[in-house]
PDB file of C-alpha atoms in Angstrom:
ATOM      1  CA  MET A   1      -0.040   0.002  -0.001  1.00 58.00           C
ATOM      2  CA  ASN A   2       1.183   3.534  -0.739  1.00 81.00           C
ATOM      3  CA  GLN A   3       2.984   4.807   2.315  1.00 84.00           C
ATOM      4  CA  CYS A   4       1.338   8.141   2.416  1.00 88.00           C
ATOM      5  CA  LEU A   5      -2.100   6.481   2.234  1.00 90.00           C
ATOM      6  CA  ASN A   6      -1.095   3.959   4.808  1.00 90.00           C
ATOM      7  CA  GLU A   7      -0.110   6.785   7.294  1.00 93.00           C
ATOM      8  CA  ALA A   8      -3.332   8.720   6.474  1.00 92.00           C
ATOM      9  CA  LEU A   9      -5.577   5.762   7.071  1.00 92.00           C
ATOM     10  CA  GLN A  10      -3.837   4.832  10.478  1.00 93.00           C
ATOM     11  CA  THR A  11      -4.060   8.477  11.575  1.00 94.00           C
ATOM     12  CA  ASP A  12      -7.758   8.909  10.525  1.00 94.00           C
ATOM     13  CA  ILE A  13      -8.912   5.465  11.710  1.00 94.00           C
ATOM     14  CA  THR A  14      -7.401   6.094  15.226  1.00 93.00           C
ATOM     15  CA  CYS A  15      -9.193   9.551  15.376  1.00 94.00           C
ATOM     16  CA  ILE A  16     -12.537   8.164  14.123  1.00 95.00           C
ATOM     17  CA  ASN A  17     -12.423   5.152  16.484  1.00 93.00           C
ATOM     18  CA  GLU A  18     -11.747   7.308  19.459  1.00 92.00           C
ATOM     19  CA  ALA A  19     -14.496   9.646  18.491  1.00 93.00           C
ATOM     20  CA  LEU A  20     -17.040   6.841  17.984  1.00 92.00           C
ATOM     21  CA  HIS A  21     -16.198   5.250  21.197  1.00 88.00           C
ATOM     22  CA  GLN A  22     -17.131   8.515  23.096  1.00 87.00           C
ATOM     23  CA  CYS A  23     -20.486   8.734  21.285  1.00 86.00           C
ATOM     24  CA  PHE A  24     -22.554   6.284  23.460  1.00 81.00           C
ATOM     25  CA  ALA A  25     -22.745   5.702  27.110  1.00 73.00           C
ATOM     26  CA  SER A  26     -24.549   2.672  28.366  1.00 72.00           C
ATOM     27  CA  ASP A  27     -27.765   2.984  30.317  1.00 76.00           C
ATOM     28  CA  ALA A  28     -28.152   0.391  33.060  1.00 77.00           C
ATOM     29  CA  ASP A  29     -31.880  -0.060  32.425  1.00 86.00           C
ATOM     30  CA  TYR A  30     -31.259  -1.077  28.798  1.00 90.00           C
ATOM     31  CA  ALA A  31     -27.575  -1.696  28.506  1.00 90.00           C
ATOM     32  CA  VAL A  32     -28.115  -4.415  25.905  1.00 93.00           C
ATOM     33  CA  LEU A  33     -29.067  -1.829  23.317  1.00 94.00           C
ATOM     34  CA  PHE A  34     -25.786   0.085  23.751  1.00 93.00           C
ATOM     35  CA  ASP A  35     -23.831  -3.124  23.764  1.00 93.00           C
ATOM     36  CA  ALA A  36     -25.490  -4.073  20.436  1.00 95.00           C
ATOM     37  CA  MET A  37     -24.752  -0.658  18.950  1.00 95.00           C
ATOM     38  CA  ARG A  38     -21.031  -0.735  19.973  1.00 93.00           C
ATOM     39  CA  TYR A  39     -20.710  -4.454  18.938  1.00 94.00           C
ATOM     40  CA  SER A  40     -21.161  -3.468  15.364  1.00 94.00           C
ATOM     41  CA  LEU A  41     -19.928   0.106  15.503  1.00 93.00           C
ATOM     42  CA  GLU A  42     -16.618  -0.842  17.005  1.00 89.00           C
ATOM     43  CA  ALA A  43     -16.199  -4.131  15.097  1.00 86.00           C
ATOM     44  CA  GLY A  44     -13.064  -2.901  13.207  1.00 77.00           C
ATOM     45  CA  GLY A  45     -14.376  -1.911   9.905  1.00 80.00           C
ATOM     46  CA  LYS A  46     -12.215  -0.273   7.323  1.00 87.00           C
ATOM     47  CA  ARG A  47     -13.844   3.174   8.015  1.00 94.00           C
ATOM     48  CA  VAL A  48     -13.854   3.942   4.318  1.00 94.00           C
ATOM     49  CA  ARG A  49     -16.572   6.597   4.387  1.00 96.00           C
ATOM     50  CA  PRO A  50     -15.439   8.555   7.431  1.00 97.00           C
ATOM     51  CA  PHE A  51     -11.812   8.500   6.060  1.00 97.00           C
ATOM     52  CA  LEU A  52     -13.032  10.020   2.763  1.00 97.00           C
ATOM     53  CA  THR A  53     -14.888  12.692   4.691  1.00 98.00           C
ATOM     54  CA  LEU A  54     -11.787  13.729   6.625  1.00 97.00           C
ATOM     55  CA  GLU A  55      -9.403  13.483   3.667  1.00 97.00           C
ATOM     56  CA  PHE A  56     -11.708  15.642   1.249  1.00 97.00           C
ATOM     57  CA  CYS A  57     -11.763  18.213   4.109  1.00 97.00           C
ATOM     58  CA  GLN A  58      -8.081  18.234   4.441  1.00 95.00           C
ATOM     59  CA  MET A  59      -7.337  18.215   0.723  1.00 96.00           C
ATOM     60  CA  LEU A  60      -9.474  21.472   0.467  1.00 96.00           C
ATOM     61  CA  GLY A  61      -7.641  23.176   3.347  1.00 95.00           C
ATOM     62  CA  GLY A  62     -10.234  22.481   6.104  1.00 95.00           C
ATOM     63  CA  GLN A  63      -9.776  21.237   9.518  1.00 94.00           C
ATOM     64  CA  LYS A  64     -10.328  17.646  10.160  1.00 94.00           C
ATOM     65  CA  GLN A  65     -11.788  18.355  13.650  1.00 94.00           C
ATOM     66  CA  THR A  66     -14.620  20.210  11.959  1.00 95.00           C
ATOM     67  CA  ALA A  67     -15.367  17.338   9.696  1.00 96.00           C
ATOM     68  CA  LEU A  68     -15.197  14.776  12.456  1.00 97.00           C
ATOM     69  CA  PRO A  69     -18.864  14.874  13.545  1.00 97.00           C
ATOM     70  CA  TYR A  70     -19.887  14.305   9.869  1.00 97.00           C
ATOM     71  CA  ALA A  71     -17.397  11.392   9.620  1.00 97.00           C
ATOM     72  CA  CYS A  72     -18.895   9.756  12.783  1.00 97.00           C
ATOM     73  CA  ALA A  73     -22.462  10.276  11.616  1.00 97.00           C
ATOM     74  CA  ILE A  74     -21.803   8.669   8.187  1.00 97.00           C
ATOM     75  CA  GLU A  75     -20.161   5.634   9.896  1.00 97.00           C
ATOM     76  CA  MET A  76     -23.129   5.368  12.058  1.00 97.00           C
ATOM     77  CA  VAL A  77     -25.440   5.333   9.108  1.00 97.00           C
ATOM     78  CA  HIS A  78     -23.308   2.754   7.350  1.00 96.00           C
ATOM     79  CA  THR A  79     -23.148   0.418  10.341  1.00 96.00           C
ATOM     80  CA  TYR A  80     -26.883   0.654  10.849  1.00 97.00           C
ATOM     81  CA  SER A  81     -27.386  -0.421   7.240  1.00 95.00           C
ATOM     82  CA  LEU A  82     -25.094  -3.427   7.720  1.00 94.00           C
ATOM     83  CA  ILE A  83     -26.919  -4.542  10.786  1.00 95.00           C
ATOM     84  CA  HIS A  84     -30.295  -4.405   8.924  1.00 95.00           C
ATOM     85  CA  ASP A  85     -28.827  -5.879   5.735  1.00 91.00           C
ATOM     86  CA  ASP A  86     -27.644  -8.960   7.608  1.00 93.00           C
ATOM     87  CA  LEU A  87     -31.024  -9.705   9.123  1.00 92.00           C
ATOM     88  CA  PRO A  88     -32.953 -12.927   7.906  1.00 91.00           C
ATOM     89  CA  CYS A  89     -35.539 -10.859   6.197  1.00 88.00           C
ATOM     90  CA  MET A  90     -32.849  -9.219   4.049  1.00 87.00           C
ATOM     91  CA  ASP A  91     -29.437 -11.024   3.164  1.00 83.00           C
ATOM     92  CA  ASN A  92     -29.560 -13.479   6.131  1.00 85.00           C
ATOM     93  CA  ASP A  93     -25.816 -13.473   6.818  1.00 88.00           C
ATOM     94  CA  ASN A  94     -24.242 -15.011   9.794  1.00 88.00           C
ATOM     95  CA  LEU A  95     -20.880 -13.321   9.488  1.00 88.00           C
ATOM     96  CA  ARG A  96     -19.748  -9.624   9.312  1.00 88.00           C
ATOM     97  CA  ARG A  97     -16.274  -8.161   9.828  1.00 80.00           C
ATOM     98  CA  GLY A  98     -14.970 -11.500  10.736  1.00 82.00           C
ATOM     99  CA  ARG A  99     -17.259 -12.348  13.500  1.00 90.00           C
ATOM    100  CA  PRO A 100     -21.025 -13.371  14.094  1.00 93.00           C
ATOM    101  CA  THR A 101     -23.613 -10.725  12.846  1.00 94.00           C
ATOM    102  CA  ASN A 102     -25.445  -8.542  15.257  1.00 94.00           C
ATOM    103  CA  HIS A 103     -28.754 -10.567  15.191  1.00 97.00           C
ATOM    104  CA  ILE A 104     -26.833 -13.875  15.836  1.00 96.00           C
ATOM    105  CA  VAL A 105     -25.383 -12.454  18.994  1.00 95.00           C
ATOM    106  CA  PHE A 106     -28.223 -10.243  20.304  1.00 96.00           C
ATOM    107  CA  GLY A 107     -31.370 -11.445  18.524  1.00 96.00           C
ATOM    108  CA  GLN A 108     -33.281  -9.905  15.759  1.00 96.00           C
ATOM    109  CA  GLY A 109     -35.320  -7.557  17.845  1.00 96.00           C
ATOM    110  CA  VAL A 110     -32.369  -5.971  19.524  1.00 96.00           C
ATOM    111  CA  ALA A 111     -30.401  -5.891  16.305  1.00 96.00           C
ATOM    112  CA  MET A 112     -33.277  -4.030  14.606  1.00 97.00           C
ATOM    113  CA  LEU A 113     -33.405  -1.409  17.397  1.00 97.00           C
ATOM    114  CA  ALA A 114     -29.630  -1.027  17.478  1.00 96.00           C
ATOM    115  CA  GLY A 115     -29.693  -0.155  13.747  1.00 97.00           C
ATOM    116  CA  ASP A 116     -32.669   2.207  14.290  1.00 97.00           C
ATOM    117  CA  ALA A 117     -30.779   3.938  17.061  1.00 96.00           C
ATOM    118  CA  LEU A 118     -27.513   4.275  15.155  1.00 97.00           C
ATOM    119  CA  LEU A 119     -29.389   5.888  12.304  1.00 97.00           C
ATOM    120  CA  THR A 120     -31.297   8.315  14.458  1.00 96.00           C
ATOM    121  CA  GLN A 121     -28.237   9.360  16.632  1.00 96.00           C
ATOM    122  CA  ALA A 122     -26.295   9.898  13.477  1.00 97.00           C
ATOM    123  CA  PHE A 123     -28.123  13.198  12.746  1.00 97.00           C
ATOM    124  CA  ALA A 124     -27.738  14.400  16.450  1.00 96.00           C
ATOM    125  CA  VAL A 125     -23.899  13.775  16.115  1.00 96.00           C
ATOM    126  CA  ALA A 126     -23.649  15.563  12.654  1.00 96.00           C
ATOM    127  CA  SER A 127     -25.490  18.634  14.105  1.00 95.00           C
ATOM    128  CA  THR A 128     -22.596  19.149  16.639  1.00 94.00           C
ATOM    129  CA  SER A 129     -20.245  20.260  13.891  1.00 93.00           C
ATOM    130  CA  ASP A 130     -19.304  23.922  13.845  1.00 90.00           C
ATOM    131  CA  ALA A 131     -18.923  23.915  10.006  1.00 89.00           C
ATOM    132  CA  PRO A 132     -20.752  26.763   8.292  1.00 87.00           C
ATOM    133  CA  ASN A 133     -22.635  24.327   6.133  1.00 91.00           C
ATOM    134  CA  THR A 134     -24.226  22.038   8.840  1.00 92.00           C
ATOM    135  CA  VAL A 135     -27.815  22.356   7.656  1.00 94.00           C
ATOM    136  CA  PRO A 136     -27.022  21.540   3.970  1.00 95.00           C
ATOM    137  CA  ALA A 137     -24.799  18.568   5.283  1.00 96.00           C
ATOM    138  CA  ILE A 138     -27.664  17.118   7.346  1.00 96.00           C
ATOM    139  CA  GLN A 139     -29.912  17.390   4.464  1.00 97.00           C
ATOM    140  CA  LEU A 140     -27.416  15.681   2.221  1.00 97.00           C
ATOM    141  CA  LEU A 141     -26.941  12.794   4.703  1.00 97.00           C
ATOM    142  CA  ALA A 142     -30.732  12.329   4.903  1.00 97.00           C
ATOM    143  CA  GLU A 143     -31.050  12.387   1.085  1.00 96.00           C
ATOM    144  CA  CYS A 144     -28.243   9.883   0.476  1.00 97.00           C
ATOM    145  CA  ALA A 145     -29.306   7.566   3.306  1.00 96.00           C
ATOM    146  CA  GLY A 146     -33.029   7.628   2.463  1.00 96.00           C
ATOM    147  CA  PRO A 147     -35.427   6.541  -0.358  1.00 96.00           C
ATOM    148  CA  PHE A 148     -33.627   8.579  -2.974  1.00 95.00           C
ATOM    149  CA  GLY A 149     -30.304   7.039  -2.007  1.00 96.00           C
ATOM    150  CA  MET A 150     -29.250   3.950  -0.047  1.00 96.00           C
ATOM    151  CA  ILE A 151     -32.721   2.698   0.957  1.00 96.00           C
ATOM    152  CA  GLY A 152     -33.840   3.093  -2.673  1.00 96.00           C
ATOM    153  CA  GLY A 153     -30.897   1.053  -3.808  1.00 94.00           C
ATOM    154  CA  GLN A 154     -31.734  -1.614  -1.189  1.00 92.00           C
ATOM    155  CA  GLN A 155     -35.179  -1.908  -2.622  1.00 94.00           C
ATOM    156  CA  MET A 156     -33.836  -2.243  -6.101  1.00 92.00           C
ATOM    157  CA  ASP A 157     -31.466  -4.836  -4.842  1.00 88.00           C
ATOM    158  CA  LEU A 158     -34.492  -6.828  -3.431  1.00 87.00           C
ATOM    159  CA  ILE A 159     -36.172  -6.619  -6.822  1.00 90.00           C
ATOM    160  CA  GLY A 160     -33.105  -7.838  -8.386  1.00 86.00           C
ATOM    161  CA  GLU A 161     -33.364 -11.168  -6.500  1.00 83.00           C
ATOM    162  CA  THR A 162     -36.416 -12.113  -8.744  1.00 86.00           C
ATOM    163  CA  THR A 163     -35.702  -9.963 -11.878  1.00 86.00           C
ATOM    164  CA  SER A 164     -32.832 -10.002 -14.266  1.00 87.00           C
ATOM    165  CA  TYR A 165     -31.340  -6.538 -14.418  1.00 91.00           C
ATOM    166  CA  SER A 166     -29.750  -4.920 -17.465  1.00 92.00           C
ATOM    167  CA  LEU A 167     -26.296  -3.365 -16.924  1.00 92.00           C
ATOM    168  CA  ASP A 168     -27.803   0.181 -16.796  1.00 94.00           C
ATOM    169  CA  THR A 169     -30.338  -0.857 -14.194  1.00 95.00           C
ATOM    170  CA  LEU A 170     -27.704  -2.663 -12.191  1.00 93.00           C
ATOM    171  CA  ILE A 171     -25.378   0.432 -12.193  1.00 94.00           C
ATOM    172  CA  LYS A 172     -28.297   2.512 -10.971  1.00 95.00           C
ATOM    173  CA  THR A 173     -28.991   0.137  -8.312  1.00 94.00           C
ATOM    174  CA  TYR A 174     -25.341   0.069  -7.102  1.00 92.00           C
ATOM    175  CA  HIS A 175     -25.138   3.851  -7.541  1.00 94.00           C
ATOM    176  CA  LEU A 176     -28.049   4.301  -5.027  1.00 95.00           C
ATOM    177  CA  LYS A 177     -27.191   1.281  -2.713  1.00 92.00           C
ATOM    178  CA  THR A 178     -23.566   1.826  -2.334  1.00 91.00           C
ATOM    179  CA  GLY A 179     -22.341   4.904  -4.287  1.00 93.00           C
ATOM    180  CA  LYS A 180     -24.761   7.426  -2.753  1.00 96.00           C
ATOM    181  CA  LEU A 181     -23.359   6.962   0.746  1.00 96.00           C
ATOM    182  CA  ILE A 182     -19.741   6.979  -0.623  1.00 96.00           C
ATOM    183  CA  ALA A 183     -20.572  10.304  -2.459  1.00 96.00           C
ATOM    184  CA  CYS A 184     -22.186  11.683   0.650  1.00 97.00           C
ATOM    185  CA  ALA A 185     -18.979  10.942   2.553  1.00 97.00           C
ATOM    186  CA  CYS A 186     -16.799  12.846   0.000  1.00 98.00           C
ATOM    187  CA  LEU A 187     -19.235  15.697  -0.206  1.00 98.00           C
ATOM    188  CA  LEU A 188     -19.515  16.043   3.537  1.00 98.00           C
ATOM    189  CA  GLY A 189     -15.753  16.716   3.537  1.00 97.00           C
ATOM    190  CA  VAL A 190     -16.180  19.397   0.984  1.00 97.00           C
ATOM    191  CA  LEU A 191     -19.008  21.059   2.874  1.00 97.00           C
ATOM    192  CA  SER A 192     -17.020  20.963   6.167  1.00 96.00           C
ATOM    193  CA  ALA A 193     -14.185  22.741   4.367  1.00 96.00           C
ATOM    194  CA  GLY A 194     -16.580  25.589   3.693  1.00 94.00           C
ATOM    195  CA  PHE A 195     -17.387  25.032  -0.094  1.00 95.00           C
ATOM    196  CA  SER A 196     -20.998  25.126  -1.274  1.00 92.00           C
ATOM    197  CA  LYS A 197     -22.945  22.671  -3.362  1.00 93.00           C
ATOM    198  CA  ASP A 198     -22.404  24.692  -6.567  1.00 93.00           C
ATOM    199  CA  SER A 199     -18.575  24.985  -6.117  1.00 95.00           C
ATOM    200  CA  ALA A 200     -16.036  23.278  -8.394  1.00 96.00           C
ATOM    201  CA  PRO A 201     -14.567  21.024  -5.607  1.00 96.00           C
ATOM    202  CA  TYR A 202     -18.143  19.815  -4.821  1.00 97.00           C
ATOM    203  CA  GLN A 203     -18.617  18.783  -8.499  1.00 97.00           C
ATOM    204  CA  ALA A 204     -15.145  17.219  -8.636  1.00 97.00           C
ATOM    205  CA  ALA A 205     -15.805  15.224  -5.386  1.00 97.00           C
ATOM    206  CA  GLU A 206     -19.171  14.030  -6.847  1.00 96.00           C
ATOM    207  CA  GLN A 207     -17.543  12.679  -9.902  1.00 96.00           C
ATOM    208  CA  TYR A 208     -14.816  10.936  -7.922  1.00 97.00           C
ATOM    209  CA  ALA A 209     -17.315   9.432  -5.630  1.00 96.00           C
ATOM    210  CA  THR A 210     -19.631   8.237  -8.289  1.00 94.00           C
ATOM    211  CA  CYS A 211     -16.732   6.461  -9.914  1.00 95.00           C
ATOM    212  CA  ILE A 212     -15.088   4.730  -6.942  1.00 95.00           C
ATOM    213  CA  GLY A 213     -18.677   4.008  -5.602  1.00 93.00           C
ATOM    214  CA  ILE A 214     -19.386   1.800  -8.548  1.00 94.00           C
ATOM    215  CA  ALA A 215     -15.800   0.297  -8.750  1.00 94.00           C
ATOM    216  CA  PHE A 216     -16.120  -0.560  -5.093  1.00 92.00           C
ATOM    217  CA  GLN A 217     -19.207  -2.616  -5.752  1.00 92.00           C
ATOM    218  CA  VAL A 218     -17.767  -4.274  -8.922  1.00 93.00           C
ATOM    219  CA  ILE A 219     -14.818  -5.601  -6.691  1.00 93.00           C
ATOM    220  CA  ASP A 220     -17.317  -6.621  -3.997  1.00 89.00           C
ATOM    221  CA  ASP A 221     -19.287  -8.745  -6.521  1.00 90.00           C
ATOM    222  CA  ILE A 222     -15.999 -10.413  -7.614  1.00 92.00           C
ATOM    223  CA  LEU A 223     -14.940 -11.032  -4.014  1.00 90.00           C
ATOM    224  CA  ASP A 224     -18.467 -12.491  -3.166  1.00 86.00           C
ATOM    225  CA  GLN A 225     -17.821 -15.097  -5.657  1.00 85.00           C
ATOM    226  CA  TYR A 226     -14.125 -15.628  -5.684  1.00 82.00           C
ATOM    227  CA  GLY A 227     -12.952 -14.028  -2.395  1.00 68.00           C
ATOM    228  CA  ASP A 228     -11.491 -15.710   0.795  1.00 66.00           C
ATOM    229  CA  GLU A 229     -13.992 -15.499   3.617  1.00 63.00           C
ATOM    230  CA  THR A 230     -11.218 -15.259   6.191  1.00 56.00           C
ATOM    231  CA  GLN A 231      -9.698 -12.283   4.383  1.00 56.00           C
ATOM    232  CA  ILE A 232     -12.801 -10.246   3.707  1.00 55.00           C
ATOM    233  CA  GLY A 233     -14.576 -11.055   6.956  1.00 55.00           C
ATOM    234  CA  LYS A 234     -18.003 -11.914   5.636  1.00 56.00           C
ATOM    235  CA  SER A 235     -19.825 -14.828   4.087  1.00 59.00           C
ATOM    236  CA  ILE A 236     -18.921 -15.766   0.508  1.00 59.00           C
ATOM    237  CA  GLY A 237     -21.448 -16.635  -2.106  1.00 56.00           C
ATOM    238  CA  SER A 238     -24.531 -15.148  -0.672  1.00 60.00           C
ATOM    239  CA  ASP A 239     -25.366 -13.154  -3.887  1.00 59.00           C
ATOM    240  CA  LEU A 240     -25.179 -16.328  -5.949  1.00 56.00           C
ATOM    241  CA  GLN A 241     -27.274 -18.329  -3.508  1.00 57.00           C
ATOM    242  CA  GLN A 242     -30.005 -15.655  -3.567  1.00 59.00           C
ATOM    243  CA  SER A 243     -29.747 -15.414  -7.523  1.00 65.00           C
ATOM    244  CA  LYS A 244     -29.063 -11.624  -7.311  1.00 75.00           C
ATOM    245  CA  SER A 245     -28.130  -9.584 -10.337  1.00 82.00           C
ATOM    246  CA  THR A 246     -24.507  -8.674 -10.157  1.00 89.00           C
ATOM    247  CA  PHE A 247     -21.657  -7.638 -12.392  1.00 92.00           C
ATOM    248  CA  LEU A 248     -20.685 -11.227 -12.802  1.00 91.00           C
ATOM    249  CA  THR A 249     -24.129 -12.206 -14.089  1.00 89.00           C
ATOM    250  CA  LEU A 250     -23.629  -9.788 -16.847  1.00 91.00           C
ATOM    251  CA  MET A 251     -19.902 -10.018 -17.613  1.00 91.00           C
ATOM    252  CA  SER A 252     -16.926 -12.186 -17.034  1.00 92.00           C
ATOM    253  CA  ARG A 253     -14.622 -11.789 -14.098  1.00 93.00           C
ATOM    254  CA  GLU A 254     -11.882 -10.196 -16.339  1.00 93.00           C
ATOM    255  CA  GLU A 255     -14.406  -7.771 -17.902  1.00 94.00           C
ATOM    256  CA  ALA A 256     -15.698  -6.692 -14.619  1.00 94.00           C
ATOM    257  CA  PHE A 257     -12.227  -6.034 -13.285  1.00 94.00           C
ATOM    258  CA  ASP A 258     -11.315  -3.987 -16.367  1.00 95.00           C
ATOM    259  CA  TYR A 259     -14.474  -2.053 -15.925  1.00 95.00           C
ATOM    260  CA  ALA A 260     -13.495  -1.255 -12.318  1.00 95.00           C
ATOM    261  CA  LYS A 261     -10.039  -0.165 -13.553  1.00 95.00           C
ATOM    262  CA  LYS A 262     -11.608   2.283 -16.009  1.00 96.00           C
ATOM    263  CA  LEU A 263     -13.800   3.765 -13.339  1.00 96.00           C
ATOM    264  CA  THR A 264     -10.729   4.105 -11.076  1.00 96.00           C
ATOM    265  CA  GLU A 265      -8.854   6.120 -13.745  1.00 97.00           C
ATOM    266  CA  GLN A 266     -11.931   8.356 -14.309  1.00 97.00           C
ATOM    267  CA  ALA A 267     -12.152   8.973 -10.515  1.00 97.00           C
ATOM    268  CA  LYS A 268      -8.481  10.075 -10.265  1.00 97.00           C
ATOM    269  CA  ALA A 269      -8.790  12.301 -13.297  1.00 97.00           C
ATOM    270  CA  ALA A 270     -11.627  14.170 -11.534  1.00 97.00           C
ATOM    271  CA  LEU A 271      -9.223  15.352  -8.830  1.00 97.00           C
ATOM    272  CA  ALA A 272      -6.533  16.376 -11.370  1.00 96.00           C
ATOM    273  CA  SER A 273      -6.739  20.117 -10.536  1.00 94.00           C
ATOM    274  CA  PHE A 274      -6.017  19.588  -6.737  1.00 95.00           C
ATOM    275  CA  GLU A 275      -2.442  19.574  -5.669  1.00 91.00           C
ATOM    276  CA  GLN A 276      -3.055  17.674  -2.463  1.00 92.00           C
ATOM    277  CA  ARG A 277      -4.949  14.819  -4.189  1.00 94.00           C
ATOM    278  CA  GLY A 278      -2.303  12.101  -3.582  1.00 93.00           C
ATOM    279  CA  VAL A 279      -3.900  10.318  -0.724  1.00 95.00           C
ATOM    280  CA  LEU A 280      -7.304  10.139  -2.312  1.00 96.00           C
ATOM    281  CA  CYS A 281      -5.896   8.967  -5.783  1.00 96.00           C
ATOM    282  CA  ALA A 282      -3.976   6.241  -3.916  1.00 95.00           C
ATOM    283  CA  PHE A 283      -7.052   5.302  -2.011  1.00 95.00           C
ATOM    284  CA  ALA A 284      -9.018   4.779  -5.362  1.00 95.00           C
ATOM    285  CA  ASP A 285      -6.148   2.542  -6.600  1.00 94.00           C
ATOM    286  CA  SER A 286      -6.227   0.538  -3.271  1.00 92.00           C
ATOM    287  CA  LEU A 287      -9.774  -0.496  -3.903  1.00 89.00           C
ATOM    288  CA  LEU A 288      -8.616  -2.476  -6.896  1.00 87.00           C
ATOM    289  CA  GLN A 289      -5.909  -4.098  -4.821  1.00 84.00           C
ATOM    290  CA  ARG A 290      -8.433  -5.892  -2.555  1.00 77.00           C
ATOM    291  CA  ILE A 291      -8.171  -8.623  -5.221  1.00 69.00           C
ATOM    292  CA  LYS A 292      -4.841 -10.248  -5.005  1.00 56.00           C
TER     293      LYS A 292
END
């Protein structure tokens, strides 16, 4: 891994983990809820989305501390989505981040509430930022996480279990399901640095995020079929078992990987005008390197 990227990841992840740990204090009357929230939130994820928030803020001259509440909020939203996605009524997965999924440990009822609590509290945490664009940032988070973003994509994903999707429809599904929250992470970094939605950095970040969001999902599809469960920390083959439409139902493994490479180059090109783009460009490359 690129040394500058590795150092940035280590620094940011440490900062993010410390901030997340401070977000919840257990209540003795219903401590199990907080235990379930922390179980998934502190399970050692890669922190891709909050990392992007902090790094876009820094690339544009902002202070990471200003972006930190947004970074924590988007990781809470992401974690809630994983808890719900693993439930028997959705993907019915037993393994996440290398250990039993939330509902396996705490039961379906508590897992559902833990996800709901993380989603709700995310907006309270985001509101604590002293960035000048906090209201637009919270609006963006709601839009990208809701029916016009991730949830809409999840619904299309469910439909895809019984319907054969075209490539265009599959890309739209993944853009909503995965790409919207990744885009939100990048754009929150732009907003925290003081730039508005009609600024050039905002447009560049959106293009970068759109490309790496789809590339991320392409690689996930390959790993779901060909990956090593012990390395990626989740069950292998669940998409195939559920007959879901994926990139590998529409193209070969080699074609899918080539498509991800093309998207990665487009993502890096979107940041060409920014001098401090090195870490973010290296990060885009690292998504391809998940396949050894």
